[in-house]
Coordinates of C-alpha atoms and ligand atoms in Angstrom, one line a residue:
X204 CA -26.6 13.1 55.0
X205 CA -24.5 9.8 53.8
X206 CA -23.4 11.4 50.6
X207 CA -22.0 14.8 51.9
X208 CA -19.7 12.5 54.0
X209 CA -16.2 13.0 53.0
X210 CA -16.5 16.1 51.0
X211 CA -14.3 18.9 51.7
X212 CA -15.5 22.1 53.2
X213 CA -14.0 25.5 52.2
X214 CA -11.8 27.0 55.1
X215 CA -11.4 30.7 55.2
X216 CA -8.7 31.7 52.8
X217 CA -9.6 29.1 50.1
X218 CA -10.9 29.6 46.6
X219 CA -14.5 29.3 46.2
X220 CA -15.5 25.4 46.3
X221 CA -18.0 23.5 43.8
X222 CA -18.3 20.2 45.4
X223 CA -21.1 18.8 42.4
X224 CA -23.9 16.9 43.1
X225 CA -22.7 13.2 42.7
X226 CA -20.8 11.5 45.9
X227 CA -17.2 10.9 45.0
X228 CA -17.3 11.8 41.3
X229 CA -18.2 15.5 42.2
X230 CA -18.2 17.5 38.9
X231 CA -16.8 14.9 36.8
X232 CA -19.6 14.1 34.6
X233 CA -20.7 17.9 34.0
X234 CA -17.2 18.7 33.7
X235 CA -16.7 15.6 31.3
X236 CA -19.7 16.7 29.2
X237 CA -18.3 20.0 28.0
X238 CA -15.7 21.2 30.3
X239 CA -15.4 24.5 28.2
X240 CA -19.2 25.5 29.0
X241 CA -18.8 23.9 32.6
X242 CA -15.7 26.1 33.3
X243 CA -17.2 28.9 32.0
X244 CA -20.3 29.3 34.1
X245 CA -18.3 28.4 37.0
X246 CA -16.4 31.5 35.8
X247 CA -18.9 33.6 35.8
X248 CA -20.5 32.4 39.5
X249 CA -17.2 32.5 41.0
X250 CA -14.9 34.4 39.3
X251 CA -11.2 34.0 38.4
X252 CA -10.5 31.1 40.6
X253 CA -12.6 28.3 41.9
X254 CA -12.1 24.5 43.1
X255 CA -13.9 21.8 41.6
X256 CA -14.5 18.3 43.2
X257 CA -13.6 15.7 40.4
X258 CA -13.7 12.1 41.0
X259 CA -12.1 12.3 44.0
X260 CA -9.6 15.2 43.4
X261 CA -9.9 19.0 44.3
X262 CA -8.7 20.9 41.3
X263 CA -8.6 24.7 41.5
X264 CA -8.8 26.3 38.1
X265 CA -7.0 29.5 37.5
X266 CA -8.8 31.3 34.7
X267 CA -7.3 34.5 34.6
X268 CA -4.5 34.6 31.9
X269 CA -2.7 37.1 34.1
X270 CA -2.4 34.4 36.9
X271 CA -0.7 31.7 34.3
X272 CA 2.7 33.0 35.1
X273 CA 2.0 33.1 39.0
X274 CA 1.5 29.3 38.8
X275 CA 5.2 29.2 36.9
X276 CA 6.4 31.2 39.5
X277 CA 5.4 29.3 42.5
X278 CA 7.0 26.3 41.0
X279 CA 8.8 24.9 44.0
X280 CA 5.4 24.1 46.0
X281 CA 4.3 22.6 42.5
X282 CA 5.1 19.2 41.1
X283 CA 4.7 18.1 37.2
X284 CA 6.4 15.0 37.3
X285 CA 4.6 12.5 39.5
X286 CA 1.3 13.0 37.7
X287 CA 2.9 12.5 34.0
X288 CA 4.9 9.8 35.3
X289 CA 2.1 8.0 36.5
X290 CA -0.3 8.5 33.6
X291 CA 2.2 7.3 31.4
X292 CA 2.9 4.0 33.5
X293 CA -0.7 3.7 33.8
X294 CA -1.7 4.1 30.4
X295 CA 1.4 2.5 28.2
X296 CA 1.6 -0.1 31.0
X297 CA 5.9 0.5 31.7
X298 CA 7.4 0.4 35.2
X299 CA 7.4 3.7 36.9
X300 CA 9.9 5.9 35.2
X301 CA 10.2 8.2 38.4
X302 CA 14.0 7.8 39.4
X303 CA 12.7 8.2 42.6
X304 CA 11.4 4.9 42.4
X305 CA 14.3 2.9 41.0
X306 CA 13.6 1.4 37.9
X307 CA 15.3 4.2 35.9
X308 CA 17.5 6.9 36.4
X309 CA 17.1 8.4 32.9
X310 CA 15.8 11.6 32.9
X311 CA 13.2 11.6 29.9
X312 CA 12.1 15.2 29.6
X313 CA 16.2 16.0 28.9
X314 CA 16.1 12.8 26.5
X315 CA 13.4 14.5 24.3
X316 CA 14.6 18.1 24.5
X317 CA 18.2 16.5 23.3
X318 CA 16.5 14.3 20.5
X319 CA 13.5 16.6 19.5
X320 CA 15.4 20.0 19.5
X321 CA 18.2 21.4 18.6
X322 CA 20.7 19.9 15.8
X323 CA 18.5 16.7 16.2
X324 CA 15.5 18.7 14.6
X325 CA 17.5 19.1 11.3
X326 CA 17.9 15.7 10.9
X327 CA 14.4 15.0 12.0
X328 CA 12.8 17.5 9.4
X329 CA 15.1 16.4 6.4
X330 CA 14.0 12.5 7.0
X331 CA 10.1 13.6 7.4
X332 CA 10.5 15.7 4.2
X333 CA 11.7 12.5 2.3
X334 CA 9.3 10.2 4.0
X335 CA 6.3 12.6 3.1
X336 CA 6.9 12.5 -0.5
X337 CA 7.8 8.8 -0.2
X338 CA 4.0 8.1 1.5
X339 CA 2.4 10.3 -0.9
X340 CA 4.1 9.8 -4.2
X341 CA 5.2 5.9 -4.2
X342 CA 4.0 4.1 -1.0
X343 CA 0.3 5.3 -1.1
X344 CA -0.1 5.7 -4.7
X345 CA 2.0 3.3 -6.9
X346 CA 1.3 4.7 -10.1
X347 CA 2.0 8.4 -9.8
X348 CA 1.2 8.9 -13.4
X349 CA -2.0 8.7 -13.5
X350 CA -4.1 11.9 -12.9
X351 CA -7.5 10.4 -11.9
X352 CA -9.3 12.3 -9.0
X353 CA -9.5 10.0 -5.7
X354 CA -12.4 10.5 -3.0
X355 CA -11.4 9.7 0.3
X356 CA -12.0 10.7 3.9
X357 CA -9.9 13.9 4.8
X358 CA -9.3 12.8 8.5
X359 CA -8.5 9.2 7.2
X360 CA -6.0 10.4 4.6
X361 CA -4.2 12.7 7.0
X362 CA -4.1 9.8 9.7
X363 CA -2.7 7.4 7.1
X364 CA 0.0 9.7 5.6
X365 CA 0.9 11.5 9.1
X366 CA 1.3 8.0 10.7
X367 CA 3.1 6.1 8.1
X368 CA 5.5 9.1 7.5
X369 CA 6.4 10.1 11.3
X370 CA 6.4 6.3 11.9
X371 CA 9.4 5.9 9.2
X372 CA 11.0 9.4 10.6
X373 CA 11.2 8.0 14.4
X374 CA 11.5 4.3 14.0
X375 CA 13.2 4.0 10.6
X376 CA 12.6 1.4 7.4
X377 CA 13.0 -2.0 7.7
X378 CA 16.3 -3.7 6.3
X379 CA 16.2 -4.2 2.8
X380 CA 16.9 -8.1 2.9
X381 CA 19.0 -9.6 0.5
X382 CA 16.9 -12.0 -0.8
X383 CA 15.3 -11.8 -4.4
X384 CA 12.0 -9.9 -3.8
X385 CA 11.8 -6.9 -5.5
X386 CA 11.5 -3.3 -4.3
X387 CA 8.0 -2.8 -4.7
X388 CA 7.1 -5.7 -2.9
X389 CA 9.5 -5.1 -0.1
X390 CA 7.8 -1.5 0.1
X391 CA 4.3 -3.3 0.1
X392 CA 5.6 -5.7 3.0
X393 CA 6.7 -2.7 5.1
X394 CA 3.4 -0.4 4.5
X395 CA 1.6 -3.3 5.5
X396 CA 3.0 -3.3 8.7
X397 CA 2.9 0.4 9.3
X398 CA -0.8 0.2 8.7
X399 CA -1.4 -2.5 10.9
X400 CA 0.6 -0.4 13.8
X401 CA -2.0 2.1 12.5
X402 CA -4.4 0.0 13.2
X403 CA -3.3 -0.9 16.7
X404 CA -2.7 2.8 17.4
X405 CA -6.3 3.8 16.8
X406 CA -7.7 0.9 18.7
X407 CA -5.6 1.7 21.6
X408 CA -5.9 5.7 21.2
X409 CA -9.6 5.5 21.4
X410 CA -9.5 4.2 24.9
X411 CA -6.8 6.8 26.3
X412 CA -9.0 8.9 27.8
X413 CA -10.6 6.1 29.6
X414 CA -6.9 5.1 30.7
X415 CA -6.1 8.4 32.1
X416 CA -9.3 8.7 34.0
X417 CA -8.2 5.6 35.7
X418 CA -9.7 2.7 34.5
X419 CA -7.5 -0.5 34.1
X420 CA -6.9 -1.8 30.8
X421 CA -8.4 -5.2 31.2
X422 CA -11.6 -3.6 31.0
X423 CA -11.0 -3.1 27.4
X424 CA -9.8 -6.5 25.4
X425 CA -9.0 -5.5 21.9
X426 CA -7.5 -2.2 23.0
X427 CA -5.1 -4.0 25.3
X428 CA -4.0 -6.7 22.6
X429 CA -3.3 -3.4 20.4
X430 CA -1.0 -2.2 23.0
X431 CA 0.7 -5.8 23.4
X432 CA 0.9 -5.9 19.7
X433 CA 2.5 -2.1 19.4
X434 CA 4.9 -3.0 22.2
X435 CA 5.7 -6.0 20.2
X436 CA 6.8 -4.1 17.0
X437 CA 8.7 -1.8 19.3
X438 CA 10.8 -4.6 21.1
X439 CA 14.5 -4.0 20.8
X440 CA 15.6 -6.8 18.9
X441 CA 12.9 -5.6 16.4
X442 CA 13.9 -2.3 16.5
X443 CA 17.3 -3.4 15.9
X444 CA 16.4 -4.8 12.4
X445 CA 15.6 -1.1 11.2
X446 CA 17.6 1.7 9.2
X447 CA 17.8 5.0 10.1
X448 CA 16.7 5.2 13.3
X449 CA 16.0 8.5 14.5
X450 CA 18.3 10.1 17.5
X451 CA 15.6 10.1 19.9
X452 CA 14.7 6.1 19.5
X453 CA 18.6 5.2 19.1
X454 CA 19.4 7.4 22.5
X455 CA 16.2 6.1 24.3
X456 CA 17.2 2.5 23.4
X457 CA 20.9 3.0 24.8
X458 CA 19.4 4.4 28.0
X459 CA 16.6 1.7 28.2
X460 CA 19.7 -0.4 28.1
X461 CA 22.2 1.2 30.3
X462 CA 20.3 2.9 32.9
X463 CA 16.8 0.9 33.7
X464 CA 16.0 -2.4 35.4
X465 CA 12.9 -2.6 32.5
X466 CA 12.5 -6.1 31.3
X467 CA 12.0 -6.3 27.3
X468 CA 8.5 -5.7 27.0
X469 CA 8.5 -2.5 29.8
X470 CA 11.3 -0.9 27.3
X471 CA 9.1 -1.4 24.2
X472 CA 6.4 0.1 26.1
X473 CA 8.2 3.1 26.7
X474 CA 8.6 3.4 22.6
X475 CA 5.1 3.0 22.2
X476 CA 4.4 6.1 25.0
X477 CA 6.7 7.9 22.1
X478 CA 4.9 6.8 19.2
X479 CA 1.6 7.8 20.8
X480 CA 3.2 11.3 21.9
X481 CA 4.3 11.9 18.4
X482 CA 1.0 11.1 16.6
X483 CA -1.9 11.6 18.8
X484 CA -2.1 15.2 18.5
X485 CA -0.3 15.7 15.2
X486 CA -3.0 14.0 13.4
X487 CA -6.0 15.8 14.3
X488 CA -4.0 19.1 14.0
X489 CA -3.0 18.2 10.7
X490 CA -6.6 17.4 9.8
X491 CA -7.7 21.0 10.8
X492 CA -5.4 22.6 9.1
X493 CA -6.0 21.0 6.0
X494 CA -9.6 21.2 6.5
X495 CA -9.6 24.7 7.4
X496 CA -7.4 25.6 4.0
X497 CA -9.7 23.8 2.3
X498 CA -12.8 25.8 3.5
X499 CA -11.3 29.2 2.9
X500 CA -10.0 30.2 -0.6
X501 CA -8.5 33.1 0.8
X502 CA -6.1 30.8 3.0
X503 CA -5.7 28.6 0.2
X504 CA -5.0 31.6 -2.1
X505 CA -2.4 33.2 0.5
X506 CA -0.6 29.4 1.6
X507 CA -0.3 28.6 -2.4
X508 CA 1.5 31.9 -2.9
X509 CA 4.0 31.6 0.1
X510 CA 4.8 28.1 -0.9
X511 CA 5.4 28.8 -4.4
X512 CA 7.5 31.8 -3.5
X513 CA 9.6 29.8 -0.9
X514 CA 10.0 26.8 -3.7
X515 CA 11.4 29.4 -6.2
X516 CA 13.8 31.2 -3.8
X517 CA 15.0 27.7 -2.9
X518 CA 15.3 26.7 -6.9
X519 CA 13.4 23.6 -6.3
X520 CA 11.5 22.0 -9.0
X521 CA 8.2 20.2 -8.8
X522 CA 8.4 17.1 -10.7
X523 CA 7.2 13.4 -10.8
X524 CA 10.5 12.0 -12.1
X525 CA 11.3 10.8 -8.5
X526 CA 13.2 13.8 -7.6
X527 CA 12.2 14.9 -4.5
X528 CA 11.6 18.5 -3.4
X529 CA 14.0 19.4 -0.3
X530 CA 13.6 22.4 1.9
X531 CA 15.8 22.7 5.2
X532 CA 14.8 24.0 8.3
X533 CA 15.7 27.6 7.8
X534 CA 13.6 27.6 4.8
X535 CA 10.5 26.3 6.5
X536 CA 10.8 28.9 9.3
X537 CA 10.4 31.5 6.6
X538 CA 6.6 30.6 5.8
X539 CA 4.7 33.2 8.3
X540 CA 1.5 32.6 6.3
X541 CA 1.4 28.7 6.9
X542 CA 2.6 29.6 10.4
X543 CA -0.4 31.4 11.1
X544 CA -3.1 29.2 9.2
X545 CA -1.7 25.9 11.4
X546 CA -1.8 28.3 14.7
X547 CA -5.4 29.2 13.9
X548 CA -6.5 25.7 13.3
X549 CA -4.7 24.6 16.5
X550 CA -6.3 27.6 18.6
X551 CA -9.7 26.7 17.4
X552 CA -9.4 22.5 18.1
X553 CA -7.1 22.5 21.3
X554 CA -8.2 21.3 24.6
X555 CA -5.0 20.6 26.5
X556 CA -5.0 21.4 30.2
X557 CA -2.1 22.0 32.4
X558 CA -1.8 20.2 35.9
X559 CA 0.7 20.9 38.8
X560 CA 0.1 19.2 42.3
X561 CA 0.8 20.7 45.3
X562 CA 3.4 19.3 47.1
X563 CA 2.6 20.7 50.7
X564 CA 0.2 23.2 51.8
X565 CA 1.1 26.6 50.5
X566 CA -0.3 30.0 49.7
X567 CA -0.8 30.7 46.0
X568 CA 0.0 34.3 45.3
X569 CA -1.9 35.6 42.3
X570 CA -1.7 39.1 40.9
X571 CA -3.9 41.0 43.1
X572 CA -4.8 38.1 45.7
X573 CA -3.6 35.1 47.4
X574 CA -5.1 31.6 48.2
X575 CA -4.4 28.8 50.6
X576 CA -3.9 25.5 48.8
X577 CA -3.8 22.1 50.6
X578 CA -1.3 19.6 50.0
X579 CA -1.7 16.9 46.9
X580 CA -4.7 19.0 45.5
X581 CA -4.3 20.1 41.7
X582 CA -3.9 23.7 40.2
X583 CA -5.1 23.5 36.4
X584 CA -5.1 25.8 33.6
X585 CA -7.8 25.2 30.7
X586 CA -6.2 27.2 27.9
X587 CA -9.4 26.8 25.7
X588 CA -10.8 29.5 27.7
X589 CA -8.1 31.8 26.3
X590 CA -8.3 30.8 22.8
X591 CA -12.1 31.1 23.1
X592 CA -11.9 34.6 24.8
X593 CA -13.9 37.2 22.6
X594 CA -11.8 39.9 23.9
X595 CA -8.6 38.6 23.2
X596 CA -9.7 36.8 19.9
X597 CA -12.7 38.7 18.2
X598 CA -15.3 36.5 16.8
X599 CA -13.4 33.5 18.4
X600 CA -15.0 30.8 16.5
X601 CA -14.3 31.8 13.3
X602 CA -11.1 30.9 11.2
X603 CA -9.4 33.9 10.2
X604 CA -5.8 32.8 8.5
X605 CA -4.3 35.8 9.3
X606 CA -5.1 36.1 12.7
X607 CA -1.0 35.5 13.8
X608 CA 0.0 37.7 11.3
X609 CA 0.9 41.7 11.8
X610 CA 0.6 44.5 9.3
X611 CA 4.0 43.6 8.0
X612 CA 3.2 39.9 7.5
X613 CA 4.8 38.7 9.9
X614 CA 4.4 37.1 13.1
X615 CA 1.7 38.4 15.3
X616 CA 2.4 38.5 19.1
X617 CA 0.8 41.1 20.7
X618 CA -2.8 40.1 21.9
X619 CA -4.8 42.3 24.8
X620 CA -7.3 41.7 27.4
X621 CA -8.4 44.6 29.4
X622 CA -6.0 46.9 27.4
X623 CA -2.9 45.0 28.7
X624 CA -0.6 43.2 26.7
X625 CA -0.5 39.3 27.0
X626 CA 2.2 36.8 27.5
X627 CA -0.2 34.0 27.5
X628 CA -2.3 33.9 24.4
X629 CA -1.6 30.5 22.8
X630 CA -0.7 27.5 24.5
X631 CA -1.7 24.3 22.6
X632 CA 1.5 22.7 23.6
X633 CA 1.3 23.5 27.1
X634 CA 3.6 26.3 29.0
X635 CA 6.5 26.4 31.6
X636 CA 8.3 23.4 32.4
X637 CA 6.6 20.4 30.8
X638 CA 6.0 22.1 27.5
X639 CA 5.6 19.7 24.8
X640 CA 9.3 19.2 23.5
X641 CA 8.2 17.9 20.2
X642 CA 6.5 21.3 19.3
X643 CA 8.6 22.7 16.9
X644 CA 9.1 19.2 15.0
X645 CA 5.1 19.0 14.9
X646 CA 4.8 22.6 13.4
X647 CA 7.5 21.6 11.1
X648 CA 5.9 18.1 9.8
X649 CA 2.6 19.9 9.0
X650 CA 4.1 22.8 7.3
X651 CA 5.8 20.3 5.0
X652 CA 2.9 18.3 4.8
X653 CA 1.1 21.4 3.4
X654 CA 3.8 22.1 1.2
X655 CA 4.0 19.1 -0.4
X656 CA 0.3 18.8 -0.9
X657 CA 0.0 22.1 -2.4
X658 CA 2.8 21.6 -4.5
X659 CA 2.1 18.2 -6.0
X660 CA -2.0 17.7 -6.0
X661 CA -5.2 19.6 -6.7
X662 CA -7.2 19.5 -3.7
X663 CA -10.9 20.1 -3.1
X664 CA -13.8 19.2 -0.6
X665 CA -16.4 17.0 -2.3
X666 CA -19.0 19.5 -1.1
X667 CA -17.5 22.7 -0.7
X668 CA -20.5 23.7 1.7
X669 CA -19.8 20.9 4.3
X670 CA -20.6 21.8 7.9
X671 CA -17.1 22.3 9.9
X672 CA -17.1 18.7 12.0
X673 CA -17.8 19.5 16.0
X674 CA -15.2 18.7 18.2
X675 CA -15.4 15.3 19.8
X676 CA -15.0 16.2 23.4
X677 CA -13.8 12.8 24.9
X678 CA -10.0 14.3 24.9
X679 CA -11.1 17.2 26.3
X680 CA -7.9 17.9 28.4
X681 CA -5.5 15.6 26.3
X682 CA -4.8 18.0 23.4
X683 CA -6.1 18.6 19.9
X684 CA -9.6 17.1 20.0
X685 CA -10.7 15.2 16.8
X686 CA -13.7 15.7 14.6
X687 CA -17.1 14.0 15.6
X688 CA -17.0 12.9 11.7
X689 CA -15.2 12.6 8.8
X690 CA -15.4 15.1 5.5
X691 CA -14.8 13.8 1.9
X692 CA -12.1 15.4 -0.1
X693 CA -10.9 14.4 -3.5
X694 CA -7.6 14.8 -4.9
X695 CA -5.3 14.1 -8.0
X696 CA -2.0 14.8 -9.0
X697 CA -1.3 18.0 -11.1
X698 CA -0.2 17.5 -14.1
X699 CA 3.6 18.8 -14.1
Ligands
HEM935 C1 3.9 16.2 25.7 C2 0.8 18.9 23.0 C3 3.4 16.7 19.0 C4 6.1 14.7 22.0 C5 3.1 17.4 25.4 C6 1.7 18.0 25.8 C7 1.4 19.0 25.0 C8 1.5 18.3 23.9 C9 0.0 19.7 25.7 C10 2.2 18.0 27.6 C11 2.6 19.1 28.1 C12 2.1 19.5 29.8 O1 1.8 18.5 30.3 O2 2.1 20.4 30.0 C13 1.1 18.2 21.6 C14 0.6 18.6 20.3 C15 1.1 18.5 19.0 C16 2.5 17.5 19.9 C17 -0.5 19.8 20.1 C18 1.2 18.6 17.6 C19 0.3 19.3 17.0 C20 4.4 16.0 19.8 C21 5.2 15.2 18.6 C22 6.0 14.9 19.4 C23 6.0 14.9 20.9 C24 5.4 15.5 17.1 C25 7.7 13.9 19.4 C26 7.6 13.8 18.2 C27 5.6 15.0 23.4 C28 6.7 14.4 24.3 C29 5.9 14.7 25.4 C30 4.9 15.8 25.0 C31 7.7 13.3 24.7 C32 5.9 14.5 27.1 C33 7.2 15.4 27.5 C34 7.7 15.0 28.8 O3 6.9 14.7 29.8 O4 8.9 15.5 29.2 N1 2.7 17.2 24.2 N2 2.4 17.4 21.0 N3 4.6 15.9 20.9 N4 5.0 15.9 23.8 FE1 3.7 16.6 22.2

């Protein structure tokens, strides 16, 4: 029949093949509707490896966590960069960042590692601590004396606080110009600019999955204009008007200027990409962490106690007289309960996907068997299968705040399947060479956010029996999923 034309036939030595029913799209719709269910069903039918035809591509899914390292080991046949480079150019609208194509010789991954980890991380953590308190106590609440309850959507709150603080941390503050406007009106102007950037960010972020799937941005008029406005705000000439730019942004500006042939708007769009990467997953991860914490009195008690202990041993006092709490990276690293809570919330909400593209025909060696893979095919991992595996995580849909703590109350790292210890059991940040370079900063940010919320505010859900929102599957494969609806909560300053 005509619709079978162009379909692949399984050859000997290849994994079982699912062509799907639709011409061209193959399994795309079934996969898109609920990837986890789809993959579970195929896993039951075919076993630990199978191939799906999705929108013209052939994707080999590895579902056995003991095979994950096989993929990393055979990296020489697999490319991770081309797909990332192409996706970034398509979504953000800059020229190719593949050095092979000649627009730039910058090694982006290297830049990110250099400016998000090691010593650079100390400075980021310090700036974030200051900015979070500025946003929570001054920028959002100009009258910190008042201790009336404020009711708000939890997602809206997390979004505003994390976006504003994260934006200030990476992109600095507007210069305090020397005209006679008073400080608070300058702060209001700055805040208005950032909230405006947040609106543009949200408008653009909504269609991000469509862009990754290959639809052109011209189809989405308001999102397109939102992306251009974000670009405008991040033009080098505008960034140069700001104080306290992070090392990440300063170095990226320098490398844009010295190693690339990008025009001004393209340079700005590489910064839009960094802004997106720094916020798109952090915001929902913060929401889920705080939501589960509010739903679980036991977790709340343990977290509050840990925060109190850490502040006490750091001799930090909570006050509203303008002196901010400061905790350095080492002190924050010593909070295993918050770590476990954050991990557990991300285990439940993450749906990232790891992709590698075959550079040539090759034989993929797994633990006990091997398969032929064709050039340009994709080999993929979908770690949500792992995160929701009841053998690894008993009662996998339930939030257990101490799931990642051992008997000594330290980080738990031994998880088992079939009686064997797993190397890979937790992968919201991806794995191998392309692992998220911002992962340490991300966890610190969320921990700082929680520490400050628990220190300065009384906080509760409006309806303590509220149902856990479902995961919005439209972003499956791209990272932390957003909640399908917001949840009301209320907070007020503690009487200190
Ligand atoms: C890439 C997750 C926060 C910067 C990634 C990837 C994942 C991820 C899954 C792709 C890895 C792959 O393709 O295998 C997350 C999650 C976060 C988070 C779950 C928060 C909870 C951040 C933050 C920053 C950041 C705060 C920076 C400030 C980046 C960058 C890349 C990346 C620059 C691209 C890396 C490259 O291509 O070299 N992230 N991320 N991320 N992330 Fe994150």
